[in-house]
Coordinates of C-alpha atoms and ligand atoms in Angstrom, one line a residue:
Chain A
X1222 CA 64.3 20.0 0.8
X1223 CA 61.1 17.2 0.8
X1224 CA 59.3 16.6 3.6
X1225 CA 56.8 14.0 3.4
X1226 CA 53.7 14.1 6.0
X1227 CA 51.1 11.3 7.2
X1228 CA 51.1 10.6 3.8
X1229 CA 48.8 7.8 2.5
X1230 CA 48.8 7.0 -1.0
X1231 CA 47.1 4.4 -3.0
X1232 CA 44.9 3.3 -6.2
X1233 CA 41.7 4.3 -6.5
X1234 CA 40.1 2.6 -3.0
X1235 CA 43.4 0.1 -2.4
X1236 CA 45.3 1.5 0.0
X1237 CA 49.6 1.2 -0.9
X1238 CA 51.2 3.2 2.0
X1239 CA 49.9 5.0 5.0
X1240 CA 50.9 7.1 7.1
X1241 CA 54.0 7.8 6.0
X1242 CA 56.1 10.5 7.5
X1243 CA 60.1 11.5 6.7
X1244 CA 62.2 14.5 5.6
X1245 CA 65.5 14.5 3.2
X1246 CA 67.4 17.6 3.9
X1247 CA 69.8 18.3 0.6
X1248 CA 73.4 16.8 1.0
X1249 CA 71.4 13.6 1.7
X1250 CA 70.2 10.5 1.0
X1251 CA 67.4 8.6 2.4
X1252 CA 67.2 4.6 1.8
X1253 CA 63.4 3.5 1.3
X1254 CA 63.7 0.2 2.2
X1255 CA 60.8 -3.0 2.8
X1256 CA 59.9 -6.2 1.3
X1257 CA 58.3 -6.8 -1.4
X1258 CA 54.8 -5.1 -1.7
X1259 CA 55.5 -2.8 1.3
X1260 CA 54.5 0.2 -1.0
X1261 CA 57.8 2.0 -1.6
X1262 CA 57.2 2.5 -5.4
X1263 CA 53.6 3.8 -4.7
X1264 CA 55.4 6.5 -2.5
X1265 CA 58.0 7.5 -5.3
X1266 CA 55.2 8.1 -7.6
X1267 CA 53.5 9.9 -4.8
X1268 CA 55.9 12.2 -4.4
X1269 CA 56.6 12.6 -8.2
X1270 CA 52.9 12.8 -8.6
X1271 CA 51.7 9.3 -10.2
X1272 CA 49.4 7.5 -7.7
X1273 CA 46.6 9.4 -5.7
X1274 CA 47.7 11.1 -2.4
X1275 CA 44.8 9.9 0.4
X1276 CA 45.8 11.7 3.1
X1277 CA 49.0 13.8 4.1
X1278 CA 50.8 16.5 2.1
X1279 CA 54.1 16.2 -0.2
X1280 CA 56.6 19.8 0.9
X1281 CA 58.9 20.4 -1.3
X1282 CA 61.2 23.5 0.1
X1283 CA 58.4 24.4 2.5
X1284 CA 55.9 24.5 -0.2
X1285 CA 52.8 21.8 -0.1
X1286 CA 52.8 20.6 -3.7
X1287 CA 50.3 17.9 -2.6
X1288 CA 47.9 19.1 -5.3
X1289 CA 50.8 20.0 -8.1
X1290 CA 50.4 18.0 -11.4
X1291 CA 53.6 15.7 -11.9
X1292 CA 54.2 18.3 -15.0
X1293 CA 54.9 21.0 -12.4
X1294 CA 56.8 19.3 -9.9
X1295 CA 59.1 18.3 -12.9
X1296 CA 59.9 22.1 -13.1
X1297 CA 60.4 22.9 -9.7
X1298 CA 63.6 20.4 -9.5
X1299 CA 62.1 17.3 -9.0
X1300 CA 63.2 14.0 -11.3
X1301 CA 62.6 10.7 -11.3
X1302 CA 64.9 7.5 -11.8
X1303 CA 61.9 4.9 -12.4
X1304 CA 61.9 1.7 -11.2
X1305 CA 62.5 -0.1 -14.4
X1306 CA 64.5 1.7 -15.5
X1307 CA 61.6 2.7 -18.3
X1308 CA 63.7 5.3 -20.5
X1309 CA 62.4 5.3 -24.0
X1310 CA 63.5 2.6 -25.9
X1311 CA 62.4 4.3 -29.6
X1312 CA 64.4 6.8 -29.0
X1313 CA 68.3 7.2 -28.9
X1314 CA 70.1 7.8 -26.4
X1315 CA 70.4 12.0 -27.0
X1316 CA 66.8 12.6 -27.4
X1317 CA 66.5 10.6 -24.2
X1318 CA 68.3 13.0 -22.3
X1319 CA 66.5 15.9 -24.9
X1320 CA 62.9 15.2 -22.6
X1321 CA 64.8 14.7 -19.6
X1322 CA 65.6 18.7 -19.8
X1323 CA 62.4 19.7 -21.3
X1324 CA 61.6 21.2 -18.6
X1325 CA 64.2 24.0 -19.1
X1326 CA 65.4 26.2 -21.7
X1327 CA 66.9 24.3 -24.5
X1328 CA 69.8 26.3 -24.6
X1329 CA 71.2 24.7 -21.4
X1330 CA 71.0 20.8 -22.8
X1331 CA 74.6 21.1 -24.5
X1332 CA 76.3 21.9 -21.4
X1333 CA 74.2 19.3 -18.7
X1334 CA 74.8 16.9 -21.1
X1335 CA 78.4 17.5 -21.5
X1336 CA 78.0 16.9 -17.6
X1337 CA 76.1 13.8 -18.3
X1338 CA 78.8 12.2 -20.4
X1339 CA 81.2 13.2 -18.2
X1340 CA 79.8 10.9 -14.9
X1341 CA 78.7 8.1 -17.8
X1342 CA 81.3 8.0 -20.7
X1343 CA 79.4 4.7 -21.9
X1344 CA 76.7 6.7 -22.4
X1345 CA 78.6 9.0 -24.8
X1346 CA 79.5 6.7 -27.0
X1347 CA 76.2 5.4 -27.4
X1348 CA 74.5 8.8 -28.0
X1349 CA 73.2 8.0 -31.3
X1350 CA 72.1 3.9 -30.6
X1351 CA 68.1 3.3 -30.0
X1352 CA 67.7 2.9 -25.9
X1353 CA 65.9 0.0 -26.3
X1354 CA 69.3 -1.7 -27.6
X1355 CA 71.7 -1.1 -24.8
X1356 CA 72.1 -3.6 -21.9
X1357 CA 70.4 -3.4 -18.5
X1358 CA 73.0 -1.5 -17.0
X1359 CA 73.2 1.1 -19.8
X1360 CA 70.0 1.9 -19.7
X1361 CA 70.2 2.4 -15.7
X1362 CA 73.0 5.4 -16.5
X1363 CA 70.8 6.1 -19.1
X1364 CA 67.7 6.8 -16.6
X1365 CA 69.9 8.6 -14.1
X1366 CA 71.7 10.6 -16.7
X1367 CA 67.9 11.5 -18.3
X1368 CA 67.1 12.8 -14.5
X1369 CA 70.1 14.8 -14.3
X1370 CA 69.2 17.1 -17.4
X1371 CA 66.2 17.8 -15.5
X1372 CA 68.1 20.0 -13.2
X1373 CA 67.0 18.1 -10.0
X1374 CA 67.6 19.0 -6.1
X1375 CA 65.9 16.2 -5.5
X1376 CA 66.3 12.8 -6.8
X1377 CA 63.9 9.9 -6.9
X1378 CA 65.8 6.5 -7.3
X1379 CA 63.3 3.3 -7.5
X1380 CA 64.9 -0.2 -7.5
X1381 CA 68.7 1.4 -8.7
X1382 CA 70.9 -2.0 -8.8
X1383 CA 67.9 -4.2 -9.8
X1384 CA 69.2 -6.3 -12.7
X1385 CA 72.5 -4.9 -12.9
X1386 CA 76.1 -6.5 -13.4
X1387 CA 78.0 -5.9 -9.7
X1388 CA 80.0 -3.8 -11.9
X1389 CA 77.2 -1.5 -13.2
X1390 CA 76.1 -1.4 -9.3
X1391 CA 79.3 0.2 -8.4
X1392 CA 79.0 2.6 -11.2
X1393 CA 76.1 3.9 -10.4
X1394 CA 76.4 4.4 -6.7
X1395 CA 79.9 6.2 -7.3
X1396 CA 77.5 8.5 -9.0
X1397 CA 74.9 9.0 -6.6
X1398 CA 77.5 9.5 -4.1
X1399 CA 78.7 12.5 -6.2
X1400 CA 75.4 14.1 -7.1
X1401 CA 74.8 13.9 -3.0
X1402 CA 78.4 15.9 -2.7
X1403 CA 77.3 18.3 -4.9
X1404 CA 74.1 18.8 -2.8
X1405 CA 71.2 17.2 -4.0
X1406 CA 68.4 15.7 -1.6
X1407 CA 68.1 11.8 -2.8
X1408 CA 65.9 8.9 -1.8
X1409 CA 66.6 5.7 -2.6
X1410 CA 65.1 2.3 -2.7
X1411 CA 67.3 -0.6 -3.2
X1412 CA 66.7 -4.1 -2.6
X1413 CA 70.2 -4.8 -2.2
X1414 CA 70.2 -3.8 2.1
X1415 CA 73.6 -3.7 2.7
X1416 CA 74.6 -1.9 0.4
X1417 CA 72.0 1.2 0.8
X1418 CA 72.4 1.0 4.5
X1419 CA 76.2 1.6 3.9
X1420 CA 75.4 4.9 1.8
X1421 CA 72.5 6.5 3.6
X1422 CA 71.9 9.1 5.9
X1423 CA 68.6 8.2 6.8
X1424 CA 66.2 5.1 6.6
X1425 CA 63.0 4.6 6.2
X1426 CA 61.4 1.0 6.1
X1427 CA 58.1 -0.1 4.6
X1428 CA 56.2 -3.1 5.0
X1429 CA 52.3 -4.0 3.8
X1430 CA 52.4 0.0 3.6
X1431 CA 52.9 0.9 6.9
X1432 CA 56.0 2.7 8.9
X1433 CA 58.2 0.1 10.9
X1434 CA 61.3 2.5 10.9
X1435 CA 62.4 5.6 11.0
X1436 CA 65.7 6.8 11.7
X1437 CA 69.2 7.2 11.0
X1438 CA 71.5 4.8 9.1
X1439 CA 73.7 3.9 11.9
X1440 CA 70.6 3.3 14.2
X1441 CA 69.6 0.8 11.2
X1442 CA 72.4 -1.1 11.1
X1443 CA 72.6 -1.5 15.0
X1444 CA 69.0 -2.5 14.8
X1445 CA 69.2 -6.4 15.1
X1446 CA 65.6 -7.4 14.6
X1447 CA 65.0 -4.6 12.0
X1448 CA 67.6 -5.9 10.1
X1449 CA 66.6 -9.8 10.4
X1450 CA 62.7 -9.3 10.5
X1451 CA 62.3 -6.3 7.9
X1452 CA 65.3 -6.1 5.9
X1453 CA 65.9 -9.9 5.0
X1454 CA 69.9 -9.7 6.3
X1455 CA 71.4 -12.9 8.4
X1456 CA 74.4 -12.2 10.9
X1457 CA 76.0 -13.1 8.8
X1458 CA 75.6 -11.1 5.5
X1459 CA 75.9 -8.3 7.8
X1460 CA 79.4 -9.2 8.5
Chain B
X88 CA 54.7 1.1 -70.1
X89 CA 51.1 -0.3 -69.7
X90 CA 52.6 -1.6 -66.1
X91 CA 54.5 0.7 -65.0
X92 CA 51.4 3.3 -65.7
X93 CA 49.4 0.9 -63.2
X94 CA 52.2 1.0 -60.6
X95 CA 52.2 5.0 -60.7
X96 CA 48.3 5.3 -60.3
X97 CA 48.1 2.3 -57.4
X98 CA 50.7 4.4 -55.3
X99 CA 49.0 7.4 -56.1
X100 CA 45.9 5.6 -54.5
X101 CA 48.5 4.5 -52.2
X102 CA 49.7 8.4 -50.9
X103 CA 46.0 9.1 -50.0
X104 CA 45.5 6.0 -48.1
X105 CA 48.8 6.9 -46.5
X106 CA 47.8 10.5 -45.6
X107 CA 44.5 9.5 -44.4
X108 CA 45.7 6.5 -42.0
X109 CA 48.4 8.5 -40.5
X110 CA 46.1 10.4 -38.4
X111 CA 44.4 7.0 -37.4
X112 CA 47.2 5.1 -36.3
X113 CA 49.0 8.4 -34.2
X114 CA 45.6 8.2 -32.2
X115 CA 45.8 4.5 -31.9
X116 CA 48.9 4.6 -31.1
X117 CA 48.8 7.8 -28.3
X118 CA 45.4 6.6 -27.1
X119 CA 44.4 3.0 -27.8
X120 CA 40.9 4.3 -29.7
X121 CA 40.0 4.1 -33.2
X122 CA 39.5 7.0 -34.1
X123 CA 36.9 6.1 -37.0
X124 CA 35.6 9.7 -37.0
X125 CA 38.6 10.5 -38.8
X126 CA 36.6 9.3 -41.7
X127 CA 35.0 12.4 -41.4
X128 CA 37.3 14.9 -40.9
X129 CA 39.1 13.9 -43.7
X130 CA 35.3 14.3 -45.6
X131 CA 35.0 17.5 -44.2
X132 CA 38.8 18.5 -46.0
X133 CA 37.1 17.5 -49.5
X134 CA 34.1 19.6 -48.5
X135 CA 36.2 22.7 -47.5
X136 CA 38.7 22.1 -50.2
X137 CA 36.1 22.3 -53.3
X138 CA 33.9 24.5 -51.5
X139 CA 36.6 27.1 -51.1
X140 CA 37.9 26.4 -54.2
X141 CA 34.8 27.0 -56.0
X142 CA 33.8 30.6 -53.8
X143 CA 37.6 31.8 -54.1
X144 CA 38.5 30.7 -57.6
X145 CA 41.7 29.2 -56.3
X146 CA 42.3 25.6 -55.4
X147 CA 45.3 26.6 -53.3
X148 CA 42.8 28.6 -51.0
X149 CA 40.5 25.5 -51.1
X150 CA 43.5 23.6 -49.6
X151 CA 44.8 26.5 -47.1
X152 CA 40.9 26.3 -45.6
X153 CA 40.8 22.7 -45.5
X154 CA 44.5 23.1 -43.7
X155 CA 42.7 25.2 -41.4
X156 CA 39.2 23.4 -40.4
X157 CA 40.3 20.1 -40.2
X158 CA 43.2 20.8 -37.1
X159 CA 40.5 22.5 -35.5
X160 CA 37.7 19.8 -36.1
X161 CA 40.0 16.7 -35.0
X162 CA 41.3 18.7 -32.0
X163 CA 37.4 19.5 -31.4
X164 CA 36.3 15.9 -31.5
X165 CA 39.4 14.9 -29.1
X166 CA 38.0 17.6 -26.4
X167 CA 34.1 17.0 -26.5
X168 CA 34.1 13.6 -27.6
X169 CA 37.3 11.7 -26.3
X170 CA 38.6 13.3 -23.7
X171 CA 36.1 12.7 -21.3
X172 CA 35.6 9.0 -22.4
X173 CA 38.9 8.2 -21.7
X174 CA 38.5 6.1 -18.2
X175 CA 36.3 4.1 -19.9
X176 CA 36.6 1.0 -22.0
X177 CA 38.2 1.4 -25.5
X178 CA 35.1 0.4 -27.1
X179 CA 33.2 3.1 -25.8
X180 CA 35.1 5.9 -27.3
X181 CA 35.2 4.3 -30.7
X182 CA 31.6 3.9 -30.3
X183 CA 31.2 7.5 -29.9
X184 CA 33.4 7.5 -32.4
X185 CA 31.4 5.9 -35.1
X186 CA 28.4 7.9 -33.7
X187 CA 30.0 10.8 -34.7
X188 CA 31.3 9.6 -38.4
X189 CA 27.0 8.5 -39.2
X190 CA 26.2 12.3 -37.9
X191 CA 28.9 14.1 -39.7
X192 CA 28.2 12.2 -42.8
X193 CA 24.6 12.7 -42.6
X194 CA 25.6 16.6 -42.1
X195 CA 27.0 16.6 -45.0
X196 CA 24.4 15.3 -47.1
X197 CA 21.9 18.0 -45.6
X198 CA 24.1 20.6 -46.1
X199 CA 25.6 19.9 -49.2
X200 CA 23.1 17.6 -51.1
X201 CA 22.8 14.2 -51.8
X202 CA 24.3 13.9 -55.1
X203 CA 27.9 15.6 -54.0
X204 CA 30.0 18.7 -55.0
X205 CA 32.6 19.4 -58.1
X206 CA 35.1 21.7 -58.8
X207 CA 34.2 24.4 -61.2
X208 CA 37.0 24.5 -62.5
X209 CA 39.6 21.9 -62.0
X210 CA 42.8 22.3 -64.6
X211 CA 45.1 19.8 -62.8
X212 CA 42.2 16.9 -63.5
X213 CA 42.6 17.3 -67.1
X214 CA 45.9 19.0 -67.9
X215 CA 48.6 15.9 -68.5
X216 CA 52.1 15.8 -68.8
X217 CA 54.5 12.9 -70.4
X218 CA 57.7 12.4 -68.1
X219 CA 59.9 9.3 -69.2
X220 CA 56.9 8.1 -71.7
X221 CA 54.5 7.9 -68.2
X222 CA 51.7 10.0 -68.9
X223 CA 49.9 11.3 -65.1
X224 CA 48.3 14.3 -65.1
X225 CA 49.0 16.9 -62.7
X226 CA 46.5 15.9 -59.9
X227 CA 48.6 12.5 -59.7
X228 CA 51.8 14.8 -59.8
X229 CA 50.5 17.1 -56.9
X230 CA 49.5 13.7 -54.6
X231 CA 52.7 12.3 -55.2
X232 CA 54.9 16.0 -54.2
X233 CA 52.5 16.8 -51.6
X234 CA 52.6 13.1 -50.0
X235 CA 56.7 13.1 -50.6
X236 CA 56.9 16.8 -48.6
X237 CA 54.3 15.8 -45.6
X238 CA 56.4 12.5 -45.3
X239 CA 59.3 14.4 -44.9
X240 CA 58.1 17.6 -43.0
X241 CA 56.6 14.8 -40.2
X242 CA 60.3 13.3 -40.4
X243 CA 61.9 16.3 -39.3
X244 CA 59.6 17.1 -37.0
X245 CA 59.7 14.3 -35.1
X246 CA 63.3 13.6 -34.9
X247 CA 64.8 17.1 -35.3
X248 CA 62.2 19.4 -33.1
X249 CA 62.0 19.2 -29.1
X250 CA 58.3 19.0 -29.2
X251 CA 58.5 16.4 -32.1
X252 CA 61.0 14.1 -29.6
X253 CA 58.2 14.9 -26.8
X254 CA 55.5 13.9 -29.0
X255 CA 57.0 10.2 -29.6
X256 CA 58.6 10.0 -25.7
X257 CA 54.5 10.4 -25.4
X258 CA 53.5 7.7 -27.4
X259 CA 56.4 5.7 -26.0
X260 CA 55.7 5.9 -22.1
X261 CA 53.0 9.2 -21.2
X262 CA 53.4 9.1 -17.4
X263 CA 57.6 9.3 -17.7
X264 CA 57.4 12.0 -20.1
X265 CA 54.9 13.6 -17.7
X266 CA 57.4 12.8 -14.9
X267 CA 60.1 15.3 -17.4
X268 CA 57.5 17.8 -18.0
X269 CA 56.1 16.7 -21.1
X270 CA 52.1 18.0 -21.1
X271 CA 50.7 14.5 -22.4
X272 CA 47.5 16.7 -23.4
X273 CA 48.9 19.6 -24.9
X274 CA 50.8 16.7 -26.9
X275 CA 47.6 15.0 -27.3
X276 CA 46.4 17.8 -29.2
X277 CA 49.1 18.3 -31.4
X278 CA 48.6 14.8 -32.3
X279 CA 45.0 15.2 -33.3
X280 CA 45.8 18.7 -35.3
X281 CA 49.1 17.1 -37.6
X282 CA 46.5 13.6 -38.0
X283 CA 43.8 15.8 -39.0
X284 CA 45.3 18.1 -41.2
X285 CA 46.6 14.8 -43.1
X286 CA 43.2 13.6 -43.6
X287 CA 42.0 16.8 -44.6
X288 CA 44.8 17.0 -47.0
X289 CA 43.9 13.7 -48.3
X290 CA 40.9 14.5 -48.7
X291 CA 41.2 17.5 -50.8
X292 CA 43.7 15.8 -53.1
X293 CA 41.0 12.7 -53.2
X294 CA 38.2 15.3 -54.9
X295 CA 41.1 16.9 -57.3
X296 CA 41.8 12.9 -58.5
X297 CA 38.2 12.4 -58.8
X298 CA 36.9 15.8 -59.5
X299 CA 34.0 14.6 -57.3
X300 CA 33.0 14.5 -53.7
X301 CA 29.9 13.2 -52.0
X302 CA 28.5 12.5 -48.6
X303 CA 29.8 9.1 -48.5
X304 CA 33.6 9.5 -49.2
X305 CA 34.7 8.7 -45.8
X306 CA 33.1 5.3 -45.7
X307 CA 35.2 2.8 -47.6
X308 CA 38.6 5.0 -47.3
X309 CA 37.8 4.2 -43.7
X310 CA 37.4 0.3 -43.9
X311 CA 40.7 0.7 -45.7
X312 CA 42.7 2.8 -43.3
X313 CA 41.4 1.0 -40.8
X314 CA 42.6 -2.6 -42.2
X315 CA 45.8 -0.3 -43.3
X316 CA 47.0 0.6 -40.0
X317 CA 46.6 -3.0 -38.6
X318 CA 48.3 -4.4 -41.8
X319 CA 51.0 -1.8 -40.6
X320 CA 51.5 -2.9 -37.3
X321 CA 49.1 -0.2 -35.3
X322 CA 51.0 3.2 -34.0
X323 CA 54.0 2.8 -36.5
X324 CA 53.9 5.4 -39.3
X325 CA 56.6 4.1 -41.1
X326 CA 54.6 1.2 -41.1
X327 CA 51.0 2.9 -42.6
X328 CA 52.9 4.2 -45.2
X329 CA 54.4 1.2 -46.6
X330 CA 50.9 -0.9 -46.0
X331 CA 48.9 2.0 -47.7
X332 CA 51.5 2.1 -50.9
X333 CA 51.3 -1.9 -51.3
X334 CA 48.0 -1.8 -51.0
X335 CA 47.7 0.5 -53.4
X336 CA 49.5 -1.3 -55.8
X337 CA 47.7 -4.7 -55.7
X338 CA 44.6 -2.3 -56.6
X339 CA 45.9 -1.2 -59.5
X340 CA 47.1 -4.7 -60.7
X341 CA 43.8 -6.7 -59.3
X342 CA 41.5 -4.4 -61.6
X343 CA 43.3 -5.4 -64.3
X344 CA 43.3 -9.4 -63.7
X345 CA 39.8 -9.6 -62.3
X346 CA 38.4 -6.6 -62.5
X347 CA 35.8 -8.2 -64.6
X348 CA 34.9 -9.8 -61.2
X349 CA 35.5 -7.1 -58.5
X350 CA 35.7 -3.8 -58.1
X351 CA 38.7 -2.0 -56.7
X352 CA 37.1 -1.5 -53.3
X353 CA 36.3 -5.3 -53.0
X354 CA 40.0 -6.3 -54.7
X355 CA 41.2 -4.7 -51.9
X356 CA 39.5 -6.2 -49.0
X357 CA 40.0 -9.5 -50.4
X358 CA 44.0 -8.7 -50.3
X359 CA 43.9 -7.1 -46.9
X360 CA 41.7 -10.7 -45.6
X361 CA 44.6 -12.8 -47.7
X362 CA 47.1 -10.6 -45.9
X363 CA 46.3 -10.3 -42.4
X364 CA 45.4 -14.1 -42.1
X365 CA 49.2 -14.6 -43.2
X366 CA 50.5 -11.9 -40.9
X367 CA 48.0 -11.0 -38.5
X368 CA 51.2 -9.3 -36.6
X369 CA 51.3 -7.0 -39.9
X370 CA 54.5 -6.0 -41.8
X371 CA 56.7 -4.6 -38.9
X372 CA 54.9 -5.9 -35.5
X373 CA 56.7 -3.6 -34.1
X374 CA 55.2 -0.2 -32.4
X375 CA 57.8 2.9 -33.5
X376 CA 56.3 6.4 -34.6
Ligands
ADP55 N1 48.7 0.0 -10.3 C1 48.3 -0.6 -9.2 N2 47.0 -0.8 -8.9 C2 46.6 -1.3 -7.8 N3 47.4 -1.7 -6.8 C3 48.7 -1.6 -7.0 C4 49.2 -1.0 -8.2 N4 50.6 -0.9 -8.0 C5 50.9 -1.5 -6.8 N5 49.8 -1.8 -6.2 C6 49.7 -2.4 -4.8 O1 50.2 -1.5 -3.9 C7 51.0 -2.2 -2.9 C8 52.4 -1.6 -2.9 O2 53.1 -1.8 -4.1 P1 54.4 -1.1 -4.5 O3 54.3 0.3 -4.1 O4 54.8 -1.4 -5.9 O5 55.4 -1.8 -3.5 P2 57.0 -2.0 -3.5 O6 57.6 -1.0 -4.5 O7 57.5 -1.7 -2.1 O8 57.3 -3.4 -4.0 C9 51.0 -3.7 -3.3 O9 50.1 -4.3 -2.5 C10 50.6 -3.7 -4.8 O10 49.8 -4.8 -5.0
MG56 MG1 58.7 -1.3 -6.2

């Protein structure tokens, strides 16, 4: 589904990642993981489009959109869950998820939002309340549920438990755990190790912008040094 | 009645400062610039509006052209002029900006003369009508239904249309929108054809009121919108439009308490200096479209 090559992304003549090579087949999700800095957000906009591609090309289904406007990847199934959360607080919740389909025909939003609702309830029965008003962790299923109307095969996740009640956490993973059922192609960063190591397929880890692993999840978590040097985890978290 | 007379014809005042400012604070509020050529777009609606008027026979025409130019002209001046100013500092653009309101202005007066245009004929100026013992005549009627029906029609637009939801998600966060498939520039351009046409509207409603319009009309409306559109907490419209109707109301009363010391123009600035030392945040502070 994505396949990202030797890409090296950055602003203007700073240099954020390099050299950064992995592939999320769909029915999958991919943990971006690093410290601080390492340049995982810089390769999320990359791939959406947002920060200047240096070197390397961005495939998505076999095709190099390396050169597509972030306007155009939008339409070919690619959505964004921004670290930040940054949904639009002037605007209620429905006309949130209104420009998360804008892409697409208009006469689809009734029933993707029905579908929406259905994985966040909350959200339902805040449909008419400014975003900017609901809590942190309402404004997370907000940002999700805004990528989902944008009919996506692949989904972007910066930062998902950031800020979040545990209970919000739990929430929100359930539902990435579904939307990877149903066959969408996902990568993830999450600062909270443990708990994307426990859900991914593959990892990736950053650090100063440069490629330290690459690999399966299970190879992760047998990784001692990885885990201890990289990924911030003692023994005994682990346990 | 004497008072409430003065209240109608400051908010009168108040709807074209409204109209005009509009367009100033959407572009402030999409693009960080100000946009002080819009001075002369809305100049250029009077010009259209009386010159069409005047060659058709029929103010409605007048209106329908300015409706027409002014779109194109702001939408023009955010291609040529803006748009590849952008990267640079916001001072540069309204630089350019100001440029551009000194050569349109000076356009004017070559093209048009020195000592302004007039309707020919201009029936609403002079025809009055008493409602409620308020006597306005029907350019002051028109203002107010025009103002009242472009107030609402932006409304609806923005909160009932897709385009009009994509057009705030813009102003709200441009790159997430993008990330959705919101075209920030095609939005950018609607942006500069709805501010534009407001202007130009204003500005043809400005020469029915004063049957009169003259190379320099832009000028002082522009010190005013611009102080407006702080005073309303830059990028909100709600914002401009109650800044621009109190504004025009303290007009109204000020010439009668000291007019015999300042002229409308000047009672205005001295209110918008009292104001925004109070509340240099302006009336909302906040940033909603
Ligand atoms: N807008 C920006 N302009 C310049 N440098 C930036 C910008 N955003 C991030 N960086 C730099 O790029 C590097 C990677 O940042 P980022 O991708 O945000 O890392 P992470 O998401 O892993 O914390 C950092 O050194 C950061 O200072
Ligand atoms: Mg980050």
């Amino acid at each position: 589904m994505l396949r990202v090559e030797g890409l090296s992304c950055g602003y203007g003549a700073v240099r954020a990642a390099s050299d950064v090579t992995f592939a999320v087949p769909e029915r999958s999700i991919l943990a971006l993981l690093g410290p601080n800095g390492a340049g995982k957000t810089s390769t999320i906009m990359a791939i959406m489009g947002h920060v200047d591609v240096h070197a390397g090309r961005v495939l998505f289904d076999g095709e190099d959109v390396t050169r597509r406007r972030a306007v155009e990847r939008a339409r070919l199934g690619v959505a964004l869950v921004p670290e930040g959360r940054q949904i639009f607080a002037d605007l209620s919740v429905d006309e949130n998820l209104t420009i998360g389909g804008y892409s697409f025909p208009a006469d689809r939003d009734r029933d993707k939002r029905e579908r929406v609702f259905a994985l966040f309830p909350r959200l339902h029965e805040r449909r008419a309340q400014l975003a900017g008003s609901m809590s942190g962790g309402e404004q997370q299923m907000l940002a999700i549920g805004r990528a989902l109307m944008a009919e996506p095969r692949l989904l972007l996740v910066d930062e998902l438990s950031l800020g979040l009640m545990p209970k919000m956490v739990d929430i929100c993973i359930d539902a990435l755990l579904k939307l990877r059922e149903d066959g969408m192609a996902i990568v993830l960063v999450e600062q909270n190790t443990a708990r994307a190591l426990a859900i991914a397929d593959e990892v990736c880890v950053l650090s100063s912008g440069n490629v330290v692993f690459a690999g399966t999840a299970h190879d992760a978590r047998e990784d001692r040094e990885l885990l201890t040097r990289f990924l911030g985890m003692t023994e005994r978290r682990r346990a | 009645m004497f008072y409430v007379d003065l209240a109608i014809s400051g908010i009168v005042f108040g709807c074209m400062y409204a109209l005009m400012a509009v367009g100033l604070t959407l572009v402030y509020g999409m693009l960080r610039i100000l946009h002080i050529a819009h001075a002369a777009v809305f100049a250029l609606g009077a010009y259209v509006t009386v010159l069409v008027a005047n060659a058709s026979g029929s103010i409605l025409i007048g209106f329908i052209a300015a409706l027409i130019a002014t779109p194109l002209c702001g939408v023009a001046i955010y291609r040529l002029l803006y748009q590849p100013l952008l990267h640079y500092r916001p001072d540069v653009p309204m630089i350019a900006s100001i440029g551009l309101l000194v050569l349109m202005q000076d356009g004017f007066r070559i093209l048009f003369g020195e000592q302004g245009v007039t309707f020919l004929k201009n029936p609403l100026a002079i025809e009055t009508v008493d409602i409620a013992g308020i006597t306005l005549n029907l350019a002051q009627i028109a203002v107010l239904i025009v103002t009242i029906i472009i107030f609402l029609a932006l409304h609806l637009f923005t909160t009932q249309t897709r385009i009009g939801v994509a057009w705030r998600a813009t102003v709200s966060n441009p790159r997430i929108a993008a990330s959705f498939g919101v075209d920030a520039i095609r939005v950018r351009y609607l942006n500069f054809a709805i501010g534009s046409a407001l202007a130009g509207v204003a500005g043809g409603l400005i020469a029915l009121l004063n049957n009169f319009v003259d190379p320099t009309i832009g000028y002082v409306v522009s010190y005013k919108a611009l102080a407006i559109i702080v005073l309303g907490g830059l990028g909100s419209v709600r914002g401009t439009l109650i800044a621009s109707l109190f504004l025009g109301v303290i007009e109204s009363y000020g010439t009668i308490f000291i007019g015999s010391y300042l002229n409308r123009d000047a009672i205005a600035f001295l209110a918008l200096i009292l104001i925004l030392m109070a509340r240099p945040q302006g009336f909302t502070g906040a940033r909603t479209a």
